[in-house]
Short mmCIF file of C-alpha atoms in Angstrom, two decimals:
data_model
loop_
_atom_site.label_atom_id
_atom_site.label_comp_id
_atom_site.label_asym_id
_atom_site.label_seq_id
_atom_site.Cartn_x
_atom_site.Cartn_y
_atom_site.Cartn_z
CA MET A 1 193.99 278.58 125.70
CA GLU A 2 197.17 277.79 123.66
CA PHE A 3 199.62 278.02 126.61
CA ARG A 4 199.79 279.59 130.02
CA PHE A 5 203.03 281.51 129.72
CA GLN A 6 204.25 284.01 127.42
CA ARG A 7 207.60 282.79 126.60
CA ARG A 8 208.44 279.50 124.61
CA ILE A 9 211.34 277.29 124.00
CA ARG A 10 211.39 274.83 121.26
CA LEU A 11 213.87 272.03 121.69
CA ALA A 12 214.92 269.54 118.98
CA PRO A 13 215.21 265.68 119.53
CA GLY A 14 218.41 264.68 121.28
CA VAL A 15 217.89 260.86 121.06
CA ARG A 16 216.70 259.39 117.74
CA PHE A 17 215.67 255.73 118.10
CA HIS A 18 215.10 255.40 114.30
CA THR A 19 218.53 256.62 113.10
CA THR A 20 221.98 256.24 114.44
CA ARG A 21 225.19 257.11 112.81
CA LEU A 22 227.74 254.43 113.10
CA ARG A 23 230.72 255.76 110.92
CA PRO A 24 231.22 257.68 107.72
CA GLY A 25 229.25 256.06 104.93
CA LEU A 26 227.17 253.84 107.08
CA SER A 27 223.99 254.58 109.02
CA LEU A 28 221.86 251.98 110.70
CA GLY A 29 218.40 251.79 111.96
CA PRO A 30 214.77 252.47 110.70
CA PRO A 31 214.13 253.76 108.05
CA GLY A 32 217.15 252.41 106.53
CA ILE A 33 220.83 251.72 106.09
CA SER A 34 223.25 253.15 103.45
CA LEU A 35 226.24 250.92 102.87
CA LEU A 36 229.10 250.65 100.28
CA ILE A 37 230.17 247.10 99.89
CA ALA A 38 233.69 246.69 98.52
CA GLY A 39 234.04 244.69 95.33
CA GLY A 40 237.00 242.84 93.84
CA GLU A 41 240.18 244.50 92.56
CA ALA A 42 238.50 245.64 89.40
CA ASP A 43 234.86 246.12 90.82
CA GLU A 44 233.46 249.32 91.83
CA PRO A 45 232.03 249.42 95.37
CA LEU A 46 228.42 248.49 95.52
CA PRO A 47 225.81 250.97 97.11
CA VAL A 48 223.20 249.11 98.97
CA ASP A 49 220.23 250.42 100.98
CA LEU A 50 219.11 248.25 103.83
CA GLU A 51 215.61 248.31 105.59
CA ILE A 52 215.19 247.02 109.16
CA THR A 53 211.62 245.93 109.97
CA ALA A 54 209.92 246.21 113.30
CA SER A 55 210.73 242.42 113.82
CA GLY A 56 214.42 243.08 113.17
CA GLU A 57 214.51 241.51 109.78
CA VAL A 58 216.87 242.99 107.26
CA ARG A 59 215.62 243.85 103.66
CA TYR A 60 218.04 244.58 100.85
CA ARG A 61 217.49 247.36 98.27
CA GLN A 62 219.24 248.93 95.23
CA ALA A 63 220.44 252.60 95.82
CA ASP A 64 217.43 253.73 93.98
CA GLY A 65 215.03 251.80 96.22
CA THR A 66 214.33 248.82 94.04
CA ARG A 67 214.12 245.58 96.02
CA MET A 68 217.01 243.16 95.31
CA THR A 69 216.47 239.66 94.36
CA ALA A 70 217.25 236.83 96.74
CA ALA A 71 220.46 236.16 94.86
CA GLY A 72 221.46 239.77 95.19
CA ALA A 73 220.90 239.91 98.93
CA ARG A 74 222.90 236.65 99.35
CA GLU A 75 225.74 238.45 97.47
CA VAL A 76 225.56 241.45 99.72
CA ARG A 77 225.76 239.14 102.79
CA ARG A 78 228.68 237.10 101.27
CA ARG A 79 230.69 240.21 100.63
CA ALA A 80 229.93 242.24 103.77
CA GLU A 81 228.92 239.85 106.48
CA ALA A 82 231.68 240.81 108.89
CA GLU A 83 230.96 244.50 108.49
CA LEU A 84 227.25 244.05 108.84
CA ARG A 85 227.65 241.92 111.90
CA GLU A 86 230.03 244.61 113.51
CA ALA A 87 227.63 247.44 112.68
CA LEU A 88 224.51 245.66 113.93
CA GLY A 89 226.19 244.70 117.15
CA ALA A 90 227.43 248.34 117.77
CA HIS A 91 223.99 249.54 116.85
CA CYS A 92 222.29 247.25 119.35
CA GLU A 93 224.51 248.36 122.11
CA ASP A 94 223.89 251.97 121.30
CA LEU A 95 220.07 251.52 121.17
CA ASN A 96 220.07 249.76 124.57
CA ALA A 97 222.38 252.34 126.18
CA GLN A 98 219.91 255.07 124.94
CA LEU A 99 217.12 253.16 126.60
CA GLU A 100 218.88 252.88 129.81
CA ARG A 101 219.96 256.61 129.63
CA LEU A 102 216.34 257.84 129.44
CA GLY A 103 215.70 256.39 132.86
CA ARG A 104 218.83 258.12 134.37
CA LEU A 105 218.48 261.74 133.10
CA HIS A 106 218.75 263.08 136.65
CA GLU A 107 222.25 261.73 137.21
CA GLN A 108 223.80 264.47 135.03
CA THR A 109 221.89 267.38 136.90
CA PRO A 110 224.27 270.25 137.79
CA ALA A 111 224.68 271.18 141.45
CA PRO A 112 223.06 274.41 142.44
CA ASP A 113 226.49 276.02 143.10
CA ALA A 114 227.77 275.21 139.62
CA THR A 115 227.08 278.54 138.42
CA GLY A 116 228.87 280.57 135.65
CA TYR A 117 230.08 279.22 132.34
CA ARG A 118 233.46 277.89 131.42
CA PRO A 119 234.29 278.61 127.74
CA ARG A 120 234.98 275.68 125.63
CA SER A 121 238.12 275.26 123.35
CA TYR A 122 237.67 275.25 119.67
CA PRO A 123 237.34 271.51 118.90
CA GLU A 124 238.74 271.67 115.22
CA SER A 125 242.47 271.19 114.98
CA PRO A 126 244.31 273.67 112.42
CA PRO A 127 245.28 272.29 109.04
CA VAL A 128 248.39 270.25 109.01
CA PRO A 129 251.28 272.19 107.49
CA VAL A 130 252.33 271.20 104.07
CA ALA A 131 255.96 270.18 103.60
CA GLU A 132 257.59 271.19 100.27
CA THR A 133 258.70 268.23 98.18
CA ARG A 134 262.10 268.05 96.99
CA PRO A 135 262.67 267.93 93.15
CA ALA A 136 263.87 264.84 91.55
CA TRP A 137 267.40 264.97 90.12
CA TRP A 138 266.41 265.09 86.60
CA GLN A 139 263.94 268.06 87.44
CA GLY A 140 267.17 269.98 88.65
CA LEU A 141 268.61 269.44 85.05
CA TRP A 142 265.56 270.39 83.14
CA ALA A 143 264.37 273.97 83.77
CA PRO A 144 260.71 273.47 82.73
CA ALA A 145 260.24 270.42 84.90
CA ARG A 146 261.91 272.42 87.80
CA ARG A 147 259.45 275.27 87.23
CA ARG A 148 256.42 272.97 87.32
CA HIS A 149 257.70 271.43 90.47
CA ASP A 150 258.08 274.93 92.04
CA ARG A 151 254.66 275.89 90.87
CA GLU A 152 253.12 272.72 92.44
CA ASN A 153 254.85 273.48 95.70
CA ALA A 154 253.60 277.15 95.57
CA ARG A 155 250.00 275.88 94.92
CA ARG A 156 250.06 273.49 97.65
CA GLN A 157 251.31 276.24 100.11
CA ALA A 158 248.64 278.63 98.95
CA GLU A 159 245.91 276.23 99.57
CA HIS A 160 247.19 275.58 102.89
CA ALA A 161 247.46 279.19 103.81
CA GLN A 162 243.93 279.68 102.50
CA ALA A 163 242.73 276.76 104.53
CA TYR A 164 244.47 278.10 107.66
CA ARG A 165 242.93 281.47 107.29
CA ALA A 166 239.40 279.95 106.91
CA TRP A 167 240.26 277.82 110.15
CA GLU A 168 241.26 280.97 112.00
CA TRP A 169 238.01 282.79 111.08
CA ARG A 170 235.90 279.80 112.31
CA LYS A 171 237.96 279.64 115.39
CA ALA A 172 237.50 283.41 116.15
CA GLU A 173 233.81 283.20 115.57
CA PHE A 174 233.57 280.21 117.89
CA ASP A 175 235.62 281.86 120.62
CA ALA A 176 233.52 285.06 120.33
CA ARG A 177 230.26 283.05 120.79
CA GLU A 178 231.76 281.42 123.78
CA PHE A 179 232.77 284.75 125.29
CA GLN A 180 229.41 286.26 124.68
CA ARG A 181 227.90 283.00 126.38
CA GLN A 182 230.09 283.45 129.37
CA ARG A 183 229.14 287.11 129.71
CA ARG A 184 225.61 286.20 129.34
CA GLU A 185 225.53 283.57 132.02
CA ASP A 186 227.84 285.45 134.44
CA GLU A 187 226.20 288.82 134.16
CA ALA A 188 223.06 289.20 132.01
CA SER A 189 221.29 286.01 133.38
CA TRP A 190 220.66 287.71 136.63
CA ASP A 191 218.23 290.31 135.39
CA ASP A 192 217.79 290.13 131.51
CA PRO A 193 214.83 288.01 130.65
CA ASP A 194 216.11 287.37 127.12
CA ALA A 195 219.51 286.29 128.40
CA MET A 196 217.75 283.94 130.83
CA GLN A 197 215.60 282.41 128.13
CA GLN A 198 218.79 282.01 125.92
CA THR A 199 220.76 280.41 128.82
CA LEU A 200 217.72 278.08 129.56
CA VAL A 201 217.62 277.03 125.86
CA GLU A 202 221.43 276.17 125.69
CA ARG A 203 221.21 274.10 129.01
CA LEU A 204 217.97 272.36 128.21
CA GLU A 205 219.38 271.38 125.02
CA GLU A 206 221.70 269.07 126.90
CA LEU A 207 218.83 266.94 127.72
CA ASP A 208 217.76 263.72 125.79
CA TRP A 209 214.52 264.63 124.12
CA PRO A 210 212.88 261.73 122.21
CA ARG A 211 210.92 264.19 119.95
CA GLU A 212 210.65 267.96 119.49
CA THR A 213 209.63 269.47 122.79
CA LEU A 214 208.08 272.68 123.81
CA ILE A 215 208.65 274.42 127.06
CA ASP A 216 206.64 277.51 127.99
CA PHE A 217 207.73 279.62 131.02
CA ALA A 218 207.13 282.85 132.90
CA LEU A 219 209.38 284.96 134.96
CA VAL A 220 207.64 286.59 137.90
CA ASP A 221 208.39 288.06 141.40
CA ASP A 222 211.14 290.63 139.86
CA TYR A 223 212.86 287.49 138.14
CA ARG A 224 213.11 285.48 141.41
CA THR A 225 210.38 282.95 140.45
CA ILE A 226 210.18 280.81 137.32
CA ALA A 227 207.33 278.70 136.20
CA LEU A 228 207.82 276.15 133.34
CA ASP A 229 205.32 273.89 131.49
CA ILE A 230 207.10 270.94 129.70
CA ASP A 231 205.41 269.12 126.61
CA LEU A 232 206.17 265.32 127.46
CA PRO A 233 205.85 262.40 125.29
CA GLY A 234 203.12 259.81 125.65
CA PRO A 235 204.01 256.22 126.89
CA GLU A 236 203.43 255.02 123.27
CA GLU A 237 206.28 257.46 122.14
CA MET A 238 208.80 255.87 124.30
CA PRO A 239 210.98 252.82 123.25
CA ASP A 240 209.42 249.50 124.20
CA ARG A 241 212.06 246.87 123.46
CA ARG A 242 215.70 245.97 123.83
CA TRP A 243 217.75 244.73 121.00
CA SER A 244 220.32 241.93 120.34
CA MET A 245 222.20 240.42 117.57
CA PRO A 246 221.83 236.70 116.94
CA ALA A 247 224.91 234.65 116.86
CA LYS A 248 224.35 233.13 113.39
CA ARG A 249 222.08 235.56 111.52
CA ILE A 250 222.33 239.00 110.05
CA LYS A 251 219.24 240.60 111.84
CA LEU A 252 218.35 242.22 114.99
CA SER A 253 216.38 240.40 117.61
CA PRO A 254 213.77 242.67 119.51
CA GLN A 255 212.74 241.85 123.01
CA ARG A 256 209.75 243.75 124.29
CA LEU A 257 209.93 245.21 127.80
CA THR A 258 207.30 244.23 130.18
CA VAL A 259 204.39 246.51 130.89
CA THR A 260 205.67 247.08 134.37
CA ARG A 261 209.15 247.98 132.92
CA GLN A 262 207.67 250.32 130.30
CA ARG A 263 205.72 252.12 132.93
CA GLN A 264 208.75 252.34 135.25
CA LEU A 265 210.88 253.79 132.48
CA TYR A 266 208.17 256.36 131.48
CA ARG A 267 208.01 257.53 135.10
CA ASP A 268 211.68 257.61 135.43
CA TYR A 269 211.90 259.72 132.30
CA LEU A 270 209.21 262.12 133.26
CA HIS A 271 210.64 262.61 136.77
CA GLY A 272 214.17 262.88 135.47
CA VAL A 273 213.08 265.54 132.99
CA ALA A 274 211.52 267.68 135.90
CA PHE A 275 214.66 267.06 138.06
CA ARG A 276 217.05 268.19 135.20
CA VAL A 277 214.93 271.16 134.38
CA LEU A 278 214.93 272.23 138.11
CA GLY A 279 218.67 271.77 138.14
CA ALA A 280 219.29 273.90 134.91
CA ALA A 281 217.00 276.71 136.52
CA PHE A 282 218.74 276.98 139.83
CA ALA A 283 222.46 276.34 138.55
CA ARG A 284 222.39 278.74 135.52
CA LEU A 285 219.77 281.39 136.68
CA PRO A 286 221.49 282.72 139.98
CA ARG A 287 218.50 285.20 140.65
CA ILE A 288 215.93 282.45 140.77
CA GLU A 289 214.67 281.48 144.33
CA LEU A 290 211.56 279.54 143.41
CA ALA A 291 210.84 277.09 140.65
CA LEU A 292 207.55 275.61 139.44
CA VAL A 293 207.81 272.85 136.85
CA SER A 294 204.91 271.23 135.37
CA GLY A 295 204.68 268.37 132.92
CA TYR A 296 201.78 267.73 130.43
CA ARG A 297 200.83 265.70 127.37
CA ARG A 298 199.09 267.29 124.40
CA LEU A 299 195.53 266.19 123.71
CA ASP A 300 194.16 265.58 120.25
CA ASP A 301 191.35 267.95 120.91
CA PRO A 302 192.73 271.48 121.57
CA ALA A 303 189.29 272.59 122.59
CA ALA A 304 189.09 270.03 125.47
CA ASP A 305 189.33 271.18 129.07
CA GLY A 306 192.85 272.45 129.97
CA GLY A 307 193.53 274.07 126.60
CA GLY A 308 194.34 270.69 124.88
CA ARG A 309 196.64 269.56 127.64
CA ARG A 310 196.67 266.73 130.24
CA TYR A 311 198.91 267.62 133.13
CA LEU A 312 200.65 264.74 134.76
CA PHE A 313 202.64 266.35 137.51
CA SER A 314 203.34 269.72 138.96
CA VAL A 315 206.07 270.51 141.54
CA LYS A 316 207.31 273.75 143.08
CA VAL A 317 210.77 273.91 144.86
CA SER A 318 212.72 276.66 146.67
CA ARG A 319 216.41 277.07 146.16
CA GLU A 320 217.02 276.47 149.85
CA GLN A 321 215.20 273.02 149.45
CA TRP A 322 217.10 272.24 146.26
CA GLN A 323 220.55 272.93 147.80
CA GLY A 324 219.75 270.30 150.52
CA LEU A 325 219.94 267.49 147.97
CA ALA A 326 223.17 265.18 147.87
CA PHE A 327 224.27 266.12 144.25
CA ASP A 328 227.44 263.87 144.80
CA GLU A 329 225.06 260.77 145.09
CA LEU A 330 222.70 261.30 142.38
CA ALA A 331 223.04 257.89 141.14
CA SER A 332 221.53 256.57 144.11
CA LEU A 333 218.63 258.79 144.28
CA ASP A 334 215.08 258.09 142.81
CA PRO A 335 214.04 261.37 141.22
CA GLY A 336 210.33 260.50 141.79
CA GLU A 337 210.79 259.96 145.40
CA VAL A 338 212.97 263.12 145.63
CA LEU A 339 210.16 265.33 143.93
CA ALA A 340 207.53 263.82 146.48
CA ASP A 341 209.43 265.49 149.32
CA PHE A 342 208.73 268.85 147.82
CA SER A 343 205.32 270.52 147.18
CA LEU A 344 204.17 268.02 144.54
CA ARG A 345 200.79 267.28 142.56
CA ARG A 346 200.77 263.83 141.24
CA GLU A 347 198.46 260.95 141.30
CA MET A 348 199.17 257.55 140.19
CA THR A 349 197.05 254.33 139.95
CA ARG A 350 198.11 251.04 141.65
CA GLY A 351 199.52 249.86 138.24
CA GLY A 352 201.82 252.94 138.22
CA GLU A 353 199.90 255.03 135.54
CA LEU A 354 199.81 258.77 136.06
CA CYS A 355 196.41 260.56 136.31
CA ASP A 356 195.39 264.01 135.37
CA ILE A 357 196.04 266.73 137.92
CA THR A 358 195.66 270.46 138.13
CA PRO A 359 198.93 272.25 137.91
CA PHE A 360 200.20 274.99 140.31
CA GLU A 361 199.96 278.68 139.15
CA PRO A 362 202.63 281.29 139.65
CA ASP A 363 201.45 283.10 142.81
CA TRP A 364 202.86 286.04 144.82
CA ARG A 365 201.88 284.33 147.99
CA TRP A 366 204.57 281.81 147.56
CA ARG A 367 206.57 283.91 149.91
#
């Protein structure tokens, strides 16, 4: 079988360990960096592409991909040492923060009473008004110059008016979408399966997904029960190192996580995902009284037992049970231990590896 349930959500990655945008014109991290290096007063800026290897070494290339000579690389470092060091240091901090965040997904879980939706304000500021320039004294004496000056002022005012109208249209479209979302979450998410799916999509997109993720789900029991299957990454797809910036070299220094830490991070991520998905279902779908969440890994052979899936955990929780959690103390909770207090199918070896399980099935007898 391809999947157990008839509805599917496809979520794009939210965390990209191979690309991080630092500021306009500079991106850092595998597969490369694009950098404009300032020249002298009469020199044009020099475009450079940099490649960071798995060991953290930096390779320098021309904008067309041609490898730079050793002398060219030295010139790049001479011109932009401070900028490179600042960018690499910021990138290290960001990568390490992403690493830690993957193990704490549950801390941003909404409380079950956080229902409804508060429309956001349009984030883009309106165009700044254009002040008319005053004519120079000689333009007041020479009619052609004064007319050119007036035409230039009129042109700038017309461009501003056009830009402002375009901003108003974008704001109106944004406000309309926010209003529709509010109505959907406040009203339609009670009994409209399409609205419930759209609400789930928007809420689950708030999670950090290291790769494109599929979630299959079913609504049963008069939309009072939801069952979700989450496509999870394998341990090999998780980050396995921390990064630092050496004091005297322009490079990155990787430090591999221990096997124990990697396994702990993987378990924390899987349990955190389940925790956040449960939280999204109960907080944003007010009709839901029972939720079943199962996590699986895709198998290379789709003809294998289980329809090409290897299930790692399966948990079912009632709204009453979920409301009993201390949502003001999430930072102190271990999501794996919390899930174990519910009806949970999960088997782990002594070393902390997750074994195959048989997931729960939606069942009318839950009640």
